[in-house]
mmCIF file of C-alpha atoms in Angstrom:
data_model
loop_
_atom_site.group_PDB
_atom_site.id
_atom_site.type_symbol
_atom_site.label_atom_id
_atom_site.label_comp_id
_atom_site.label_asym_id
_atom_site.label_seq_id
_atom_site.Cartn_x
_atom_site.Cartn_y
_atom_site.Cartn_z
ATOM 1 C CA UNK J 1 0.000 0.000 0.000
ATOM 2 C CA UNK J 2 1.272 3.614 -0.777
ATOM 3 C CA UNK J 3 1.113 5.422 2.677
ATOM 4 C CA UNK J 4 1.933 8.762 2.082
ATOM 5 C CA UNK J 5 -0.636 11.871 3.085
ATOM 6 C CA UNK J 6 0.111 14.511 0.978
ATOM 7 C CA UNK J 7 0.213 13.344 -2.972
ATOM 8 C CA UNK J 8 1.016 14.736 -5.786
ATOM 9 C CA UNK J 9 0.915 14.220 -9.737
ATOM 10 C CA UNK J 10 2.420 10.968 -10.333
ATOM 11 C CA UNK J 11 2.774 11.111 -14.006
ATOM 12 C CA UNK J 12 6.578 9.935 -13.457
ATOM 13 C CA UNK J 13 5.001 6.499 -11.466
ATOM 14 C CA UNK J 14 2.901 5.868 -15.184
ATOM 15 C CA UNK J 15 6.704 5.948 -17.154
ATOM 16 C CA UNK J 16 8.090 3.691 -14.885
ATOM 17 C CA UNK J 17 4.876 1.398 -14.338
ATOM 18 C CA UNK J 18 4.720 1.194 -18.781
ATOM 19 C CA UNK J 19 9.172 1.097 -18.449
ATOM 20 C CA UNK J 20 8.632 -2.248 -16.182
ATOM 21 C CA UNK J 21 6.525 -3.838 -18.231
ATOM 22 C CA UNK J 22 8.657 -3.432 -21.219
ATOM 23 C CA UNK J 23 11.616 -4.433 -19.021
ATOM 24 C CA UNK J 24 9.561 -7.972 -18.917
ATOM 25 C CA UNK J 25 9.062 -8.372 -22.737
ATOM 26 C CA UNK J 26 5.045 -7.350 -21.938
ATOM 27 C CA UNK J 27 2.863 -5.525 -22.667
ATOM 28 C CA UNK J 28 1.501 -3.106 -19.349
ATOM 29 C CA UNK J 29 -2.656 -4.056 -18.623
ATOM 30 C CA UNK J 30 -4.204 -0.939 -18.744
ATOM 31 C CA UNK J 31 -8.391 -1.690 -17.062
ATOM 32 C CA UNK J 32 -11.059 1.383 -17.174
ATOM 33 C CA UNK J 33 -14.144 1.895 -15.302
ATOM 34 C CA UNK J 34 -16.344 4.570 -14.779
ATOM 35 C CA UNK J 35 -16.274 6.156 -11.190
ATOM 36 C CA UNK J 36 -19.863 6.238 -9.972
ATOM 37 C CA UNK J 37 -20.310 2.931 -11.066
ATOM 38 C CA UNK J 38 -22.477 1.034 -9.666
ATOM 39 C CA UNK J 39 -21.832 3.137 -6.674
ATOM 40 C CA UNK J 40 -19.147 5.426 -5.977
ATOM 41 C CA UNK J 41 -18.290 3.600 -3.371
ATOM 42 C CA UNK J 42 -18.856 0.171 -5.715
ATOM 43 C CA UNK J 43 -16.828 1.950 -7.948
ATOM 44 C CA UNK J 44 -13.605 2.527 -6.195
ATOM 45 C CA UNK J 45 -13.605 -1.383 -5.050
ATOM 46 C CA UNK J 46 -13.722 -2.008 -8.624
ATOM 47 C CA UNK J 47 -11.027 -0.027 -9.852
ATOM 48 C CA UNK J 48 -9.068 -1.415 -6.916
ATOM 49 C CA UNK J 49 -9.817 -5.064 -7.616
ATOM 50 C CA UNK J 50 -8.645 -4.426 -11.321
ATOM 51 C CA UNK J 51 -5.348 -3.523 -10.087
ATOM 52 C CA UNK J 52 -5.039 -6.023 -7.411
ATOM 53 C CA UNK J 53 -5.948 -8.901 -9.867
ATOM 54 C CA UNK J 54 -3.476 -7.842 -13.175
ATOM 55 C CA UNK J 55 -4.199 -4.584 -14.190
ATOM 56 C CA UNK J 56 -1.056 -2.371 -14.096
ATOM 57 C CA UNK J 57 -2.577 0.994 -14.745
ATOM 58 C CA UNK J 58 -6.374 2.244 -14.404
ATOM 59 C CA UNK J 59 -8.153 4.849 -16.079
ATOM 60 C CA UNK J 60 -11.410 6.406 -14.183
ATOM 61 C CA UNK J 61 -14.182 7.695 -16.294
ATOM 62 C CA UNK J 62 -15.620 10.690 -15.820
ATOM 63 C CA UNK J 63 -19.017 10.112 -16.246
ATOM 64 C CA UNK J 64 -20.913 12.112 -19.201
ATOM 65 C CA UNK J 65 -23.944 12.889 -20.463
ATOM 66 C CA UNK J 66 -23.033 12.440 -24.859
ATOM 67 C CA UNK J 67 -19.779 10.685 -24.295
ATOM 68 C CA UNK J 68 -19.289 10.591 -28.210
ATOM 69 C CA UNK J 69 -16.270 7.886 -28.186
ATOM 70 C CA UNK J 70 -18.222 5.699 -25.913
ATOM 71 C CA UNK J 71 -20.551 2.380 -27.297
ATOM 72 C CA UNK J 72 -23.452 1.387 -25.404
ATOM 73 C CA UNK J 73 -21.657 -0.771 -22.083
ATOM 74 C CA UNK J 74 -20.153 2.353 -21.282
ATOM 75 C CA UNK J 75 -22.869 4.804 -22.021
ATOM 76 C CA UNK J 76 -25.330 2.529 -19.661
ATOM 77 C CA UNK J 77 -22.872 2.673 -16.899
ATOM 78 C CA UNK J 78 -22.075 6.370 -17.519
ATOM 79 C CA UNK J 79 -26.264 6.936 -16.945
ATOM 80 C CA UNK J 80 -26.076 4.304 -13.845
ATOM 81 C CA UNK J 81 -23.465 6.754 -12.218
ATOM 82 C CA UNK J 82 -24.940 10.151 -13.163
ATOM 83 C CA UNK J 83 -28.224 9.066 -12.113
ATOM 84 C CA UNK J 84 -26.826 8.199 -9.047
ATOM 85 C CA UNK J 85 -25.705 11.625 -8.848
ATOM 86 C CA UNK J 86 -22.090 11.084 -9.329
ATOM 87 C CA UNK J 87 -19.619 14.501 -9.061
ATOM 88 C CA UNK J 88 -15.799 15.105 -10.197
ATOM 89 C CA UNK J 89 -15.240 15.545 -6.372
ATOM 90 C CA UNK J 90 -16.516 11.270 -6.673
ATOM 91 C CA UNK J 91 -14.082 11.012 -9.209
ATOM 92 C CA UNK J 92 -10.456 12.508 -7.591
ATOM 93 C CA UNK J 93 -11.861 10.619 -4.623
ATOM 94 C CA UNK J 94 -11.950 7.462 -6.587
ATOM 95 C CA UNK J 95 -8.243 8.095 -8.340
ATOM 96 C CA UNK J 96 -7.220 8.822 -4.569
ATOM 97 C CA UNK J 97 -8.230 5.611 -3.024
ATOM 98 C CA UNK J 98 -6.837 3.112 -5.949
ATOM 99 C CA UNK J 99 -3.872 4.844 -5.749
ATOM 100 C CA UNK J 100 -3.405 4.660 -2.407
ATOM 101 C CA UNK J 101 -4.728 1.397 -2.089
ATOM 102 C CA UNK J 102 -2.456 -0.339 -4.822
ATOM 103 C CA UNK J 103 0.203 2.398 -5.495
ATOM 104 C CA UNK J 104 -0.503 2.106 -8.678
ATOM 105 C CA UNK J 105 -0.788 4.545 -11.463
ATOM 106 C CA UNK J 106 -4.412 5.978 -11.783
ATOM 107 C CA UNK J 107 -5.554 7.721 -14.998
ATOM 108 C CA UNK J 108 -8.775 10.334 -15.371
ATOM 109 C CA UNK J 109 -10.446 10.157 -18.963
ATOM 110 C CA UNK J 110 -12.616 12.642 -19.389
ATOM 111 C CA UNK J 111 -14.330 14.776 -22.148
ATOM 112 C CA UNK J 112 -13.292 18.235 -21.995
ATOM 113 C CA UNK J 113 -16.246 20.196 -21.084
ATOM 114 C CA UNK J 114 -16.332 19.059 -17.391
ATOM 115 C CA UNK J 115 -12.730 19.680 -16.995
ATOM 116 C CA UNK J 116 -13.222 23.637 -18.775
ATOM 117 C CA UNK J 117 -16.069 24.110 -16.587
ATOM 118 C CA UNK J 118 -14.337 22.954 -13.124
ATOM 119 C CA UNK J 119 -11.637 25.339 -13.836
ATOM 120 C CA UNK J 120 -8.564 24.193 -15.687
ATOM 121 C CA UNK J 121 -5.966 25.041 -12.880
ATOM 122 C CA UNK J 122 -8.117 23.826 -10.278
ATOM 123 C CA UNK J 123 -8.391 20.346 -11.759
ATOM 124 C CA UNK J 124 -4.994 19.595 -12.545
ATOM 125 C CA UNK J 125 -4.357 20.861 -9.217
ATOM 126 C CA UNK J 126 -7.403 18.710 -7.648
ATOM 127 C CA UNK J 127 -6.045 15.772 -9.767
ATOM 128 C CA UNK J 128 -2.613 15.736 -8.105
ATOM 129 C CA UNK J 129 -3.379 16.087 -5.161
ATOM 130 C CA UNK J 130 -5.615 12.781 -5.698
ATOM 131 C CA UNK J 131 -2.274 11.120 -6.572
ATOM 132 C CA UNK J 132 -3.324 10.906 -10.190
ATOM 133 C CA UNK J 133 -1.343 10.226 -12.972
ATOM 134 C CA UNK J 134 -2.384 12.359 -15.631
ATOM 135 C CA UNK J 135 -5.584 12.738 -17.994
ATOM 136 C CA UNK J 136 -6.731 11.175 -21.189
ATOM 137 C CA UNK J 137 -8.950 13.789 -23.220
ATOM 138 C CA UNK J 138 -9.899 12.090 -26.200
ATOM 139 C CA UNK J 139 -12.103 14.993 -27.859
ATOM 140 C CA UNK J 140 -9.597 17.989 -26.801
ATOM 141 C CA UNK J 141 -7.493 18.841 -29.724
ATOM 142 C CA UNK J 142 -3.753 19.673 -29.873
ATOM 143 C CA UNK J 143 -4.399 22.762 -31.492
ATOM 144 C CA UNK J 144 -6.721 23.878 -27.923
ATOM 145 C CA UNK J 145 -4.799 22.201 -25.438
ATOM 146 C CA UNK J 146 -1.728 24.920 -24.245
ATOM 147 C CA UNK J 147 -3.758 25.604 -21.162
ATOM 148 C CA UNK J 148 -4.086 22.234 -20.142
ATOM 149 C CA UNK J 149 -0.726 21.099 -21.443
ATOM 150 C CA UNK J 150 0.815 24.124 -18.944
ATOM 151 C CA UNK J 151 -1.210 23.144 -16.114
ATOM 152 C CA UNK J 152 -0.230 19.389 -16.060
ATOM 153 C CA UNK J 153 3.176 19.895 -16.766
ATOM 154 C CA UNK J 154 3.265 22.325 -13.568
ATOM 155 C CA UNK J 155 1.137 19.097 -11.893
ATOM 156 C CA UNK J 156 3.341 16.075 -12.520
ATOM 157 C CA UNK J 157 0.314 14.918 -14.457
ATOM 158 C CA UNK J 158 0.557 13.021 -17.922
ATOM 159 C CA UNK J 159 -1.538 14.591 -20.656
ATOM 160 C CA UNK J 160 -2.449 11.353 -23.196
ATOM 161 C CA UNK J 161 -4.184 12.150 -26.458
ATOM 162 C CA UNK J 162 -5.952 9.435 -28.259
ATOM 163 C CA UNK J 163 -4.733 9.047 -32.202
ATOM 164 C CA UNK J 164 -7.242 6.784 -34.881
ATOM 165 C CA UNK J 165 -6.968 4.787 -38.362
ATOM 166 C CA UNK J 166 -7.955 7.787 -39.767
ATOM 167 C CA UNK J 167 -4.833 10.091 -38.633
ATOM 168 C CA UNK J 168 -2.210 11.342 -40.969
ATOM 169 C CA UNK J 169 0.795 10.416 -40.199
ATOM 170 C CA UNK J 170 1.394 14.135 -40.839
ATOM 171 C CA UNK J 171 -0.889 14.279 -37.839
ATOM 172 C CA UNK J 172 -0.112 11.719 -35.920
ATOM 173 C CA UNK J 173 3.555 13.318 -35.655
ATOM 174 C CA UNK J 174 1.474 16.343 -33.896
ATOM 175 C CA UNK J 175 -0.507 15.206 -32.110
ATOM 176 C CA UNK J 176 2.367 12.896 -30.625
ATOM 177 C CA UNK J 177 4.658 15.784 -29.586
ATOM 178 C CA UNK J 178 1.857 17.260 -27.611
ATOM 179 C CA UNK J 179 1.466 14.159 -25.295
ATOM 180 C CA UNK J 180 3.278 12.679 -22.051
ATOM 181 C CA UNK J 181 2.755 9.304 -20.807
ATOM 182 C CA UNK J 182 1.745 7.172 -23.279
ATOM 183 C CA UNK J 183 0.000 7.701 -26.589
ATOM 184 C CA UNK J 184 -3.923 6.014 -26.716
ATOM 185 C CA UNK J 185 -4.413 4.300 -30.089
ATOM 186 C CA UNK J 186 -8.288 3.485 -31.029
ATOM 187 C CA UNK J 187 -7.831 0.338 -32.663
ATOM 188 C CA UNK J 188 -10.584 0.829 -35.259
ATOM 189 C CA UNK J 189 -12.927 3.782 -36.098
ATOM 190 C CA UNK J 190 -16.080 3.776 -34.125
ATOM 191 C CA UNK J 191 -16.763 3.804 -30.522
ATOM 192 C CA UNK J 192 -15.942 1.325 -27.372
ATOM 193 C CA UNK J 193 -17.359 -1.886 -26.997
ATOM 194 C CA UNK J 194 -16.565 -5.815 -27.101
ATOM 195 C CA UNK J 195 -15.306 -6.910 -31.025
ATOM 196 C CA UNK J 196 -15.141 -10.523 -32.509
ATOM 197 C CA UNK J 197 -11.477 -9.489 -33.694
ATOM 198 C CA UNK J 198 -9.152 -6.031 -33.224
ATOM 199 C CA UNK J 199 -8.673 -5.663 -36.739
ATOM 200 C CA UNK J 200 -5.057 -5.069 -39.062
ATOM 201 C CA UNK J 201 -5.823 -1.572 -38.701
ATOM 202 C CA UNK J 202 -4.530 -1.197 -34.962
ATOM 203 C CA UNK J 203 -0.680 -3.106 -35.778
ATOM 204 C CA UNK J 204 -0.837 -0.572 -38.594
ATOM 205 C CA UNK J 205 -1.563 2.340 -36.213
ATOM 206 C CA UNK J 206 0.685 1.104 -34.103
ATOM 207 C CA UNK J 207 3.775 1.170 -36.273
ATOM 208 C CA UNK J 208 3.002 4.621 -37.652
ATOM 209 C CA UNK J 209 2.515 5.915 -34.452
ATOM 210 C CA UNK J 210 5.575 4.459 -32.948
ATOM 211 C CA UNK J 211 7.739 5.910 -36.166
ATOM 212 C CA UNK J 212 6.667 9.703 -34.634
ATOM 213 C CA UNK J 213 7.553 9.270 -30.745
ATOM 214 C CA UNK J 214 9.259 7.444 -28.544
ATOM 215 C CA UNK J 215 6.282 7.662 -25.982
ATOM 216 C CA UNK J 216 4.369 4.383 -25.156
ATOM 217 C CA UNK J 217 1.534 3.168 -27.705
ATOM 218 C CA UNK J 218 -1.595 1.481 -25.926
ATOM 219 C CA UNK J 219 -4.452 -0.219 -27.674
ATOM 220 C CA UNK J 220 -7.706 0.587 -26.652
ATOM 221 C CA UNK J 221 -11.615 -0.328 -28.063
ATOM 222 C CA UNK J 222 -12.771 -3.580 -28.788
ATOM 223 C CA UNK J 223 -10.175 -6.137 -26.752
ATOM 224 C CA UNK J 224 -12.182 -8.197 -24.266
ATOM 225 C CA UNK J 225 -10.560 -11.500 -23.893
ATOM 226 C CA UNK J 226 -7.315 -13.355 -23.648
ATOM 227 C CA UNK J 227 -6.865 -14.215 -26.890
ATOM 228 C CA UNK J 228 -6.965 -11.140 -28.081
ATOM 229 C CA UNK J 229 -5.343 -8.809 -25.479
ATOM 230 C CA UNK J 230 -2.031 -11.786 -26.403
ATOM 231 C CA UNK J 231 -2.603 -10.498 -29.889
ATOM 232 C CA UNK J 232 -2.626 -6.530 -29.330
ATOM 233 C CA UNK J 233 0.870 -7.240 -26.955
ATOM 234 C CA UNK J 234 2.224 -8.709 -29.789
ATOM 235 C CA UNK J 235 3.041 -5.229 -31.326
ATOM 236 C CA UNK J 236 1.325 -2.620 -28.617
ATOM 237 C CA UNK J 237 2.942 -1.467 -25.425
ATOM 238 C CA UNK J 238 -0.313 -1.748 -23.515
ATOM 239 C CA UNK J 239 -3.409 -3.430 -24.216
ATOM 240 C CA UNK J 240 -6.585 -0.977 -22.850
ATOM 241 C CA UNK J 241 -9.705 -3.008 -21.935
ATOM 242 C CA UNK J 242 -12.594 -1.353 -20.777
ATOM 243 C CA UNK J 243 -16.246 -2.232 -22.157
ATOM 244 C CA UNK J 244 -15.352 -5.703 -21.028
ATOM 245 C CA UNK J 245 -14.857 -4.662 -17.232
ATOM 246 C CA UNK J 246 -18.165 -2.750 -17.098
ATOM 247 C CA UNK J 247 -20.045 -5.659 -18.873
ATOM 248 C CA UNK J 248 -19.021 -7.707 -15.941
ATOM 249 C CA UNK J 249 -20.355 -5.565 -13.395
ATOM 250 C CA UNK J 250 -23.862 -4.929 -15.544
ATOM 251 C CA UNK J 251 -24.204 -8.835 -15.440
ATOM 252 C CA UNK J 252 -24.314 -8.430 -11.422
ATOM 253 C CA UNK J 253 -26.702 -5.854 -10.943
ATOM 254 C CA UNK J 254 -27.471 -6.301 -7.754
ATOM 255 C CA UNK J 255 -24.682 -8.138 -6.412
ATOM 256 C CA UNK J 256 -21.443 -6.244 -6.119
ATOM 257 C CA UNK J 257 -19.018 -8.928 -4.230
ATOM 258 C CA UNK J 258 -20.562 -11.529 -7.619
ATOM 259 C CA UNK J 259 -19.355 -8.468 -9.681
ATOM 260 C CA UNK J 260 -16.153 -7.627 -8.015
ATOM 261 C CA UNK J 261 -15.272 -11.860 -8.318
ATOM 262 C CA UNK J 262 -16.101 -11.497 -12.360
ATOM 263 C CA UNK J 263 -13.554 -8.350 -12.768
ATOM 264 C CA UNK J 264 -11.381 -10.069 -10.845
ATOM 265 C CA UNK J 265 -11.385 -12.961 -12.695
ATOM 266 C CA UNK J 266 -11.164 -11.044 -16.019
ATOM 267 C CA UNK J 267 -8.010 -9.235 -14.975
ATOM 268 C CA UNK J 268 -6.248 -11.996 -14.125
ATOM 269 C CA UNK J 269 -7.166 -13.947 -17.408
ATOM 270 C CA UNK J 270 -6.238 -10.520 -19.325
ATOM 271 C CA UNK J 271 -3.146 -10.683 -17.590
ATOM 272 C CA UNK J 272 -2.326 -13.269 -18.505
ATOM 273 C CA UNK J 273 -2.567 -12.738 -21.896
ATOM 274 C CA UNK J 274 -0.378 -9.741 -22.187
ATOM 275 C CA UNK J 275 2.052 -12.233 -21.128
ATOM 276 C CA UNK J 276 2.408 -14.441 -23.565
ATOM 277 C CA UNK J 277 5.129 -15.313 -26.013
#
């Protein structure tokens, strides 16, 4: 456990969590859940239980009401927790007790607006103070993103930007030098949620990403099982899972120890499967 009262921005604990994976021959498990979800208080067992049982790194949601990248599992959990009357202050309080818990890196992803309306300063400040590791702001472009990008960087906090099939490599190269941490890499164009297969597309976006940075590349959308997380670490630094997670804890509506036991169970099989040859 991570005893320490007074945290800051740990965005130097994310390098070295994604450096000791690497230092394996592994891909890092990267598991995301919404806070909120069921409960807040449902939620931050969750996100704990992910990193006790595999996952290296989380990433928090910040619940929305259009999350645009987001397929229906999320967007059901998203309404779960805002209906439930989730706030950001349930959020940092999430990223504060996984982190503290596990003393591992936590992760907000968020859509911009709620971060521009909480004040800028004040949540990068918030954030760090949480122990958090940096942001992921998948609908904030490079072009907008000095005020953030100063904030963080006076923080300790990681700012990740998310890159797709359909990037330039022209664009890719920009959008690459903006970022710390890692770099998020949407395996296929569309939103989150289970797939059959991850596609060609993502070792391609990999590779071209990868030629424009010497930052991390994780593979997020669509990985869900074994199988395929063994595939994605086959050319990926981290393998994202997310949909999967949430599905678990939908399936166990009204049992959260029987929900807690599935993501359990799925982390350690994902785990797993970032670790094979």
């Amino acid at each position: 456990m991570a005893e320490t009262s007074e945290l800051t921005g740990r965005r130097d604990l994310l390098a070295a969590t994604l450096a000791a994976a690497r230092a394996e021959n592994r891909a890092a498990l990267v598991g995301y859940l919404p806070a909120g979800f069921p409960t807040v208080d449902g939620g931050i067992a969750a996100c704990t239980a992910l990193l006790e049982s595999g996952c290296d790194i989380v990433e928090v949601g910040l619940p929305h009401s259009d999350p645009v990248l987001d397929g229906p599992v999320i967007q059901t959990a998203d309404d779960i927790a805002l209906r439930g009357g989730v706030r950001i202050g349930d959020v940092l309080r999430t990223v504060r007790e996984a982190h503290v818990a596990t003393g591992a890196p936590v992760l907000v992803m968020t859509y911009w607006n709620p971060i521009d309306r909480y004040g800028v300063e004040r949540f990068a400040a918030d954030l760090a103070a949480s122990g958090g590791a940096g942001c992921i702001l998948p609908d904030l472009p490079v072009e907008e993103a000095d005020l953030w990008r100063k904030a963080a960087e006076e923080h300790g906090l990681a700012t990740v930007f998310v890159v797709a099939p359909s990037s330039r490599d022209e664009r890719l190269a920009k959008i690459t030098a903006a970022g710390s941490g890692f770099v998020y890499a949407a395996s296929l164009m569309g939103v989150t949620g289970t797939r059959e297969s991850v596609g060609r597309e993502a070792a391609d976006l990999v590779a071209r990403t990868k030629a424009t940075t010497d930052l991390p590349v994780c593979v997020g959308l669509g990985v869900s099982n074994a199988e395929q997380a063994a595939e994605v670490a086959q050319f990926a630094d981290g393998v994202i899972v997310g949909s999967a997670f949430v599905k678990r804890l939908l399936d166990h509506p009204a049992d959260l120890p029987a929900g807690l036991a599935a993501v359990r169970e799925l982390a350690a099989d994902l785990a797993a499967g970032v670790r094979r040859r």
